[in-house]
Amino acid sequence: MKICEKAINNYIKFIENNFSCKEKNGQIFIVTPFTLPDNDIIELKIEPLNNEEILLSDNCLVYDYLFFSGIEIENSSRRKRILNNKCRQYNVKFEKGELKITGNYEKIETYINKLINAIQEISLLTYTSRRIKKSSFKSEVSNFLNENKINYKQDYPFDGYSKEHKIDFFVKSKELEKVNLIQTINENSISISKVEKIAFAFSDIKRKNKYVNSISLIEDKNKNWTETQINILKSYSKLIKWNQKDKLLTEIA
């Protein structure tokens, strides 16, 4: 029994020491020691409501993670079913891209636990897609940067005006204050919603950081892009086609 009690006590201490709170843009977040499959930390937004109730949400964390992993829930009845089942299991709601749960302060620890479990299990929807093509294009870009001795950080979290966004590649420029943010887009996972999501991320980032050079790097082997998709990306970023990748080196210099 002693080894069991020691294990429990150690785990409780770990939990106590690794939860924290932070304020960002006037909003309060609970920072947890738990992560998504890509090791991103799970943070929960907490908002007081009337009658001593609170609202906990993931602030679109899971939706963004799935989206940028090439998983679009709206286009798959199977994924919708899995999502709805998990929401019912943990008594959470999925509204406008957010997982959320509402309840009384007295049971807040229960709601935190339920929401974290829902976040972790729903994020596993990434395994319902092979995503081979997407990964290979991103790897191809990474290899290209390495070959040209470009220093970069991959899957880089960058603060926007309203939220944090994960960008595929962060590259510092020779100009002291300028930074380059590169988002790769695989042609086999093109959709208007995905293009709009990327456009919002760049727009939100630029609203807070005026020295950002945003770049949409698109794969175009099969010429699947529509004029509308191209125009949206051009409105919020520098658009570079992969068959003209040498332009990327000039742009990020």
Short mmCIF file of C-alpha atoms in Angstrom, two decimals:
data_model
loop_
_atom_site.label_atom_id
_atom_site.label_comp_id
_atom_site.label_asym_id
_atom_site.label_seq_id
_atom_site.Cartn_x
_atom_site.Cartn_y
_atom_site.Cartn_z
CA MET A 1 0.00 0.00 0.00
CA LYS A 2 2.83 2.41 0.75
CA ILE A 3 4.07 2.44 -2.82
CA CYS A 4 0.53 3.16 -4.00
CA GLU A 5 0.09 6.02 -1.53
CA LYS A 6 3.47 7.46 -2.49
CA ALA A 7 2.53 7.35 -6.17
CA ILE A 8 -0.74 9.16 -5.48
CA ASN A 9 0.92 11.81 -3.31
CA ASN A 10 3.64 12.42 -5.90
CA TYR A 11 1.05 12.79 -8.64
CA ILE A 12 -0.99 15.25 -6.57
CA LYS A 13 2.16 17.33 -5.94
CA PHE A 14 2.94 17.26 -9.66
CA ILE A 15 -0.54 18.56 -10.45
CA GLU A 16 -0.32 21.28 -7.78
CA ASN A 17 3.07 22.48 -8.99
CA ASN A 18 2.28 22.50 -12.70
CA PHE A 19 -1.04 24.35 -12.89
CA SER A 20 -0.85 28.12 -13.15
CA CYS A 21 -2.88 31.15 -14.23
CA LYS A 22 -2.07 33.84 -16.75
CA GLU A 23 -3.75 36.93 -18.15
CA LYS A 24 -3.68 37.66 -21.85
CA ASN A 25 -5.46 40.53 -23.63
CA GLY A 26 -7.78 40.97 -20.65
CA GLN A 27 -8.69 37.27 -20.51
CA ILE A 28 -7.78 34.74 -17.81
CA PHE A 29 -6.36 31.32 -18.69
CA ILE A 30 -5.64 28.22 -16.62
CA VAL A 31 -2.33 26.76 -17.84
CA THR A 32 -2.34 23.00 -17.34
CA PRO A 33 0.48 20.44 -17.42
CA PHE A 34 -1.41 18.47 -20.08
CA THR A 35 -0.75 18.60 -23.81
CA LEU A 36 -2.14 17.93 -27.27
CA PRO A 37 -0.55 15.19 -29.42
CA ASP A 38 1.95 17.76 -30.77
CA ASN A 39 3.00 18.66 -27.19
CA ASP A 40 1.26 22.04 -27.19
CA ILE A 41 0.21 22.96 -23.66
CA ILE A 42 -3.54 22.85 -22.99
CA GLU A 43 -4.83 26.18 -21.68
CA LEU A 44 -8.40 26.77 -20.54
CA LYS A 45 -10.08 30.17 -20.71
CA ILE A 46 -12.16 30.91 -17.59
CA GLU A 47 -14.97 33.50 -17.48
CA PRO A 48 -17.26 34.37 -14.55
CA LEU A 49 -20.98 34.32 -15.29
CA ASN A 50 -24.02 35.29 -13.26
CA ASN A 51 -25.25 33.37 -10.20
CA GLU A 52 -21.76 32.18 -9.21
CA GLU A 53 -21.35 30.15 -12.39
CA ILE A 54 -18.26 29.97 -14.58
CA LEU A 55 -17.62 29.23 -18.22
CA LEU A 56 -14.58 27.17 -19.17
CA SER A 57 -13.53 26.87 -22.80
CA ASP A 58 -10.57 25.75 -24.89
CA ASN A 59 -10.58 29.05 -26.83
CA CYS A 60 -10.73 27.10 -30.14
CA LEU A 61 -7.52 25.21 -29.25
CA VAL A 62 -8.70 21.82 -30.52
CA TYR A 63 -10.43 23.21 -33.60
CA ASP A 64 -7.29 25.08 -34.63
CA TYR A 65 -5.09 22.05 -33.95
CA LEU A 66 -7.29 19.78 -36.06
CA PHE A 67 -7.66 22.38 -38.80
CA PHE A 68 -3.94 22.95 -39.25
CA SER A 69 -3.41 19.20 -39.13
CA GLY A 70 -5.61 18.89 -42.22
CA ILE A 71 -8.69 17.64 -40.35
CA GLU A 72 -11.98 19.37 -41.16
CA ILE A 73 -14.80 18.06 -39.01
CA GLU A 74 -17.54 19.59 -41.15
CA ASN A 75 -16.64 17.43 -44.14
CA SER A 76 -16.82 14.06 -42.38
CA SER A 77 -19.93 12.46 -40.86
CA ARG A 78 -17.68 9.99 -39.02
CA ARG A 79 -15.68 12.77 -37.34
CA LYS A 80 -18.87 14.65 -36.46
CA ARG A 81 -20.22 11.52 -34.82
CA ILE A 82 -17.02 11.01 -32.80
CA LEU A 83 -17.02 14.67 -31.75
CA ASN A 84 -20.68 14.57 -30.66
CA ASN A 85 -20.15 11.34 -28.73
CA LYS A 86 -17.20 12.80 -26.83
CA CYS A 87 -19.14 15.97 -26.06
CA ARG A 88 -22.00 13.92 -24.62
CA GLN A 89 -19.58 11.73 -22.67
CA TYR A 90 -17.97 14.69 -20.90
CA ASN A 91 -21.01 16.99 -20.89
CA VAL A 92 -19.29 19.69 -22.94
CA LYS A 93 -20.61 21.73 -25.86
CA PHE A 94 -18.96 22.47 -29.21
CA GLU A 95 -20.03 25.90 -30.46
CA LYS A 96 -18.38 28.10 -33.09
CA GLY A 97 -15.16 26.10 -32.93
CA GLU A 98 -14.96 26.14 -29.12
CA LEU A 99 -15.27 23.33 -26.61
CA LYS A 100 -16.96 24.72 -23.50
CA ILE A 101 -18.58 23.73 -20.24
CA THR A 102 -20.61 25.79 -17.79
CA GLY A 103 -21.20 25.14 -14.10
CA ASN A 104 -21.02 26.28 -10.51
CA TYR A 105 -17.77 27.38 -8.85
CA GLU A 106 -18.19 24.65 -6.24
CA LYS A 107 -17.57 21.94 -8.84
CA ILE A 108 -14.97 23.72 -10.93
CA GLU A 109 -12.39 20.95 -10.47
CA THR A 110 -14.85 18.50 -12.05
CA TYR A 111 -15.43 20.78 -15.04
CA ILE A 112 -11.70 21.31 -15.53
CA ASN A 113 -11.13 17.57 -15.55
CA LYS A 114 -13.99 16.92 -17.98
CA LEU A 115 -12.88 19.62 -20.40
CA ILE A 116 -9.24 18.47 -20.40
CA ASN A 117 -10.34 14.89 -21.09
CA ALA A 118 -12.60 16.04 -23.92
CA ILE A 119 -9.81 18.15 -25.44
CA GLN A 120 -7.30 15.31 -25.37
CA GLU A 121 -9.66 12.70 -26.79
CA ILE A 122 -11.12 14.91 -29.53
CA SER A 123 -7.62 15.99 -30.60
CA LEU A 124 -6.98 12.33 -31.46
CA LEU A 125 -9.19 12.83 -34.52
CA THR A 126 -5.92 13.59 -36.28
CA TYR A 127 -5.43 9.83 -36.44
CA THR A 128 -8.55 9.47 -38.61
CA SER A 129 -6.53 10.85 -41.52
CA ARG A 130 -3.24 9.59 -42.87
CA ARG A 131 -2.10 13.15 -43.79
CA ILE A 132 0.86 11.70 -45.71
CA LYS A 133 0.79 14.30 -48.45
CA LYS A 134 0.58 17.27 -46.08
CA SER A 135 3.47 16.06 -43.97
CA SER A 136 5.67 15.38 -46.99
CA PHE A 137 5.21 18.92 -48.35
CA LYS A 138 6.04 20.50 -45.01
CA SER A 139 9.09 18.23 -44.75
CA GLU A 140 10.09 19.23 -48.27
CA VAL A 141 10.03 22.89 -47.25
CA SER A 142 12.03 22.10 -44.11
CA ASN A 143 14.67 20.28 -46.19
CA PHE A 144 14.86 23.21 -48.59
CA LEU A 145 15.52 25.66 -45.75
CA ASN A 146 18.16 23.35 -44.30
CA GLU A 147 19.90 22.96 -47.65
CA ASN A 148 20.10 26.74 -47.97
CA LYS A 149 21.39 27.13 -44.40
CA ILE A 150 18.36 29.10 -43.27
CA ASN A 151 17.87 29.15 -39.51
CA TYR A 152 14.25 28.64 -38.56
CA LYS A 153 11.87 27.44 -35.88
CA GLN A 154 9.12 25.03 -36.85
CA ASP A 155 5.52 24.97 -35.55
CA TYR A 156 6.17 28.29 -33.89
CA PRO A 157 3.55 29.81 -31.52
CA PHE A 158 3.11 33.51 -32.34
CA ASP A 159 0.89 35.96 -30.46
CA GLY A 160 -1.85 37.68 -32.39
CA TYR A 161 -4.18 40.45 -31.20
CA SER A 162 -6.92 38.06 -30.08
CA LYS A 163 -5.14 34.71 -29.64
CA GLU A 164 -1.99 32.69 -30.20
CA HIS A 165 -1.44 31.08 -33.62
CA LYS A 166 0.87 28.25 -34.57
CA ILE A 167 2.86 29.02 -37.73
CA ASP A 168 4.74 26.38 -39.73
CA PHE A 169 8.06 28.27 -39.98
CA PHE A 170 9.47 31.29 -38.16
CA VAL A 171 12.54 32.88 -39.82
CA LYS A 172 14.35 35.97 -38.57
CA SER A 173 15.31 38.53 -41.17
CA LYS A 174 18.62 40.35 -41.54
CA GLU A 175 16.60 43.49 -40.90
CA LEU A 176 16.71 43.80 -37.12
CA GLU A 177 12.99 44.12 -36.37
CA LYS A 178 11.53 42.10 -39.25
CA VAL A 179 10.42 38.49 -38.85
CA ASN A 180 9.14 36.11 -41.51
CA LEU A 181 6.22 33.77 -40.85
CA ILE A 182 5.72 31.01 -43.43
CA GLN A 183 2.56 28.95 -43.61
CA THR A 184 2.68 25.95 -45.96
CA ILE A 185 -0.49 24.82 -47.68
CA ASN A 186 -0.80 21.42 -49.29
CA GLU A 187 -2.84 21.41 -52.49
CA ASN A 188 -4.63 18.18 -51.53
CA SER A 189 -6.26 19.79 -48.48
CA ILE A 190 -7.41 23.05 -50.07
CA SER A 191 -10.72 24.57 -48.98
CA ILE A 192 -12.13 28.07 -48.66
CA SER A 193 -12.51 27.61 -44.89
CA LYS A 194 -8.83 26.65 -44.56
CA VAL A 195 -7.69 29.61 -46.65
CA GLU A 196 -9.87 31.95 -44.60
CA LYS A 197 -8.47 30.49 -41.37
CA ILE A 198 -4.90 31.20 -42.51
CA ALA A 199 -5.88 34.69 -43.65
CA PHE A 200 -7.40 35.40 -40.22
CA ALA A 201 -4.26 34.15 -38.44
CA PHE A 202 -2.01 36.46 -40.47
CA SER A 203 -4.41 39.39 -40.08
CA ASP A 204 -4.66 38.87 -36.32
CA ILE A 205 -0.89 38.63 -35.96
CA LYS A 206 -0.24 41.76 -38.02
CA ARG A 207 -2.74 43.69 -35.93
CA LYS A 208 -0.38 43.27 -32.98
CA ASN A 209 3.01 42.98 -34.76
CA LYS A 210 3.62 45.45 -37.58
CA TYR A 211 7.09 44.09 -38.43
CA VAL A 212 5.80 40.66 -39.50
CA ASN A 213 6.28 39.52 -43.09
CA SER A 214 3.59 36.88 -43.67
CA ILE A 215 4.13 34.33 -46.44
CA SER A 216 1.74 31.74 -47.81
CA LEU A 217 3.79 29.01 -49.46
CA ILE A 218 1.53 26.87 -51.62
CA GLU A 219 2.11 23.53 -53.29
CA ASP A 220 0.95 23.77 -56.90
CA LYS A 221 1.97 20.61 -58.73
CA ASN A 222 -1.53 19.86 -59.97
CA LYS A 223 -2.79 23.46 -60.28
CA ASN A 224 -5.83 22.82 -58.06
CA TRP A 225 -6.09 26.37 -56.72
CA THR A 226 -9.06 28.61 -57.53
CA GLU A 227 -8.81 32.32 -58.23
CA THR A 228 -10.82 33.09 -55.07
CA GLN A 229 -8.45 31.10 -52.86
CA ILE A 230 -5.41 32.78 -54.40
CA ASN A 231 -6.91 36.26 -53.99
CA ILE A 232 -7.74 35.70 -50.32
CA LEU A 233 -4.18 34.62 -49.54
CA LYS A 234 -2.72 37.52 -51.55
CA SER A 235 -4.83 39.97 -49.56
CA TYR A 236 -3.23 38.96 -46.25
CA SER A 237 0.20 37.61 -47.17
CA LYS A 238 2.91 37.33 -49.78
CA LEU A 239 1.96 34.34 -51.90
CA ILE A 240 4.76 32.16 -53.25
CA LYS A 241 4.25 29.03 -55.32
CA TRP A 242 6.48 26.07 -54.57
CA ASN A 243 7.57 25.79 -58.22
CA GLN A 244 9.07 29.28 -57.72
CA LYS A 245 10.65 28.47 -54.37
CA ASP A 246 13.81 30.47 -55.08
CA LYS A 247 11.64 33.54 -54.55
CA LEU A 248 11.24 32.41 -50.96
CA LEU A 249 14.96 32.88 -50.32
CA THR A 250 14.79 36.43 -51.63
CA GLU A 251 11.67 37.23 -49.61
CA ILE A 252 13.05 36.08 -46.26
CA ALA A 253 16.53 37.59 -46.68
#
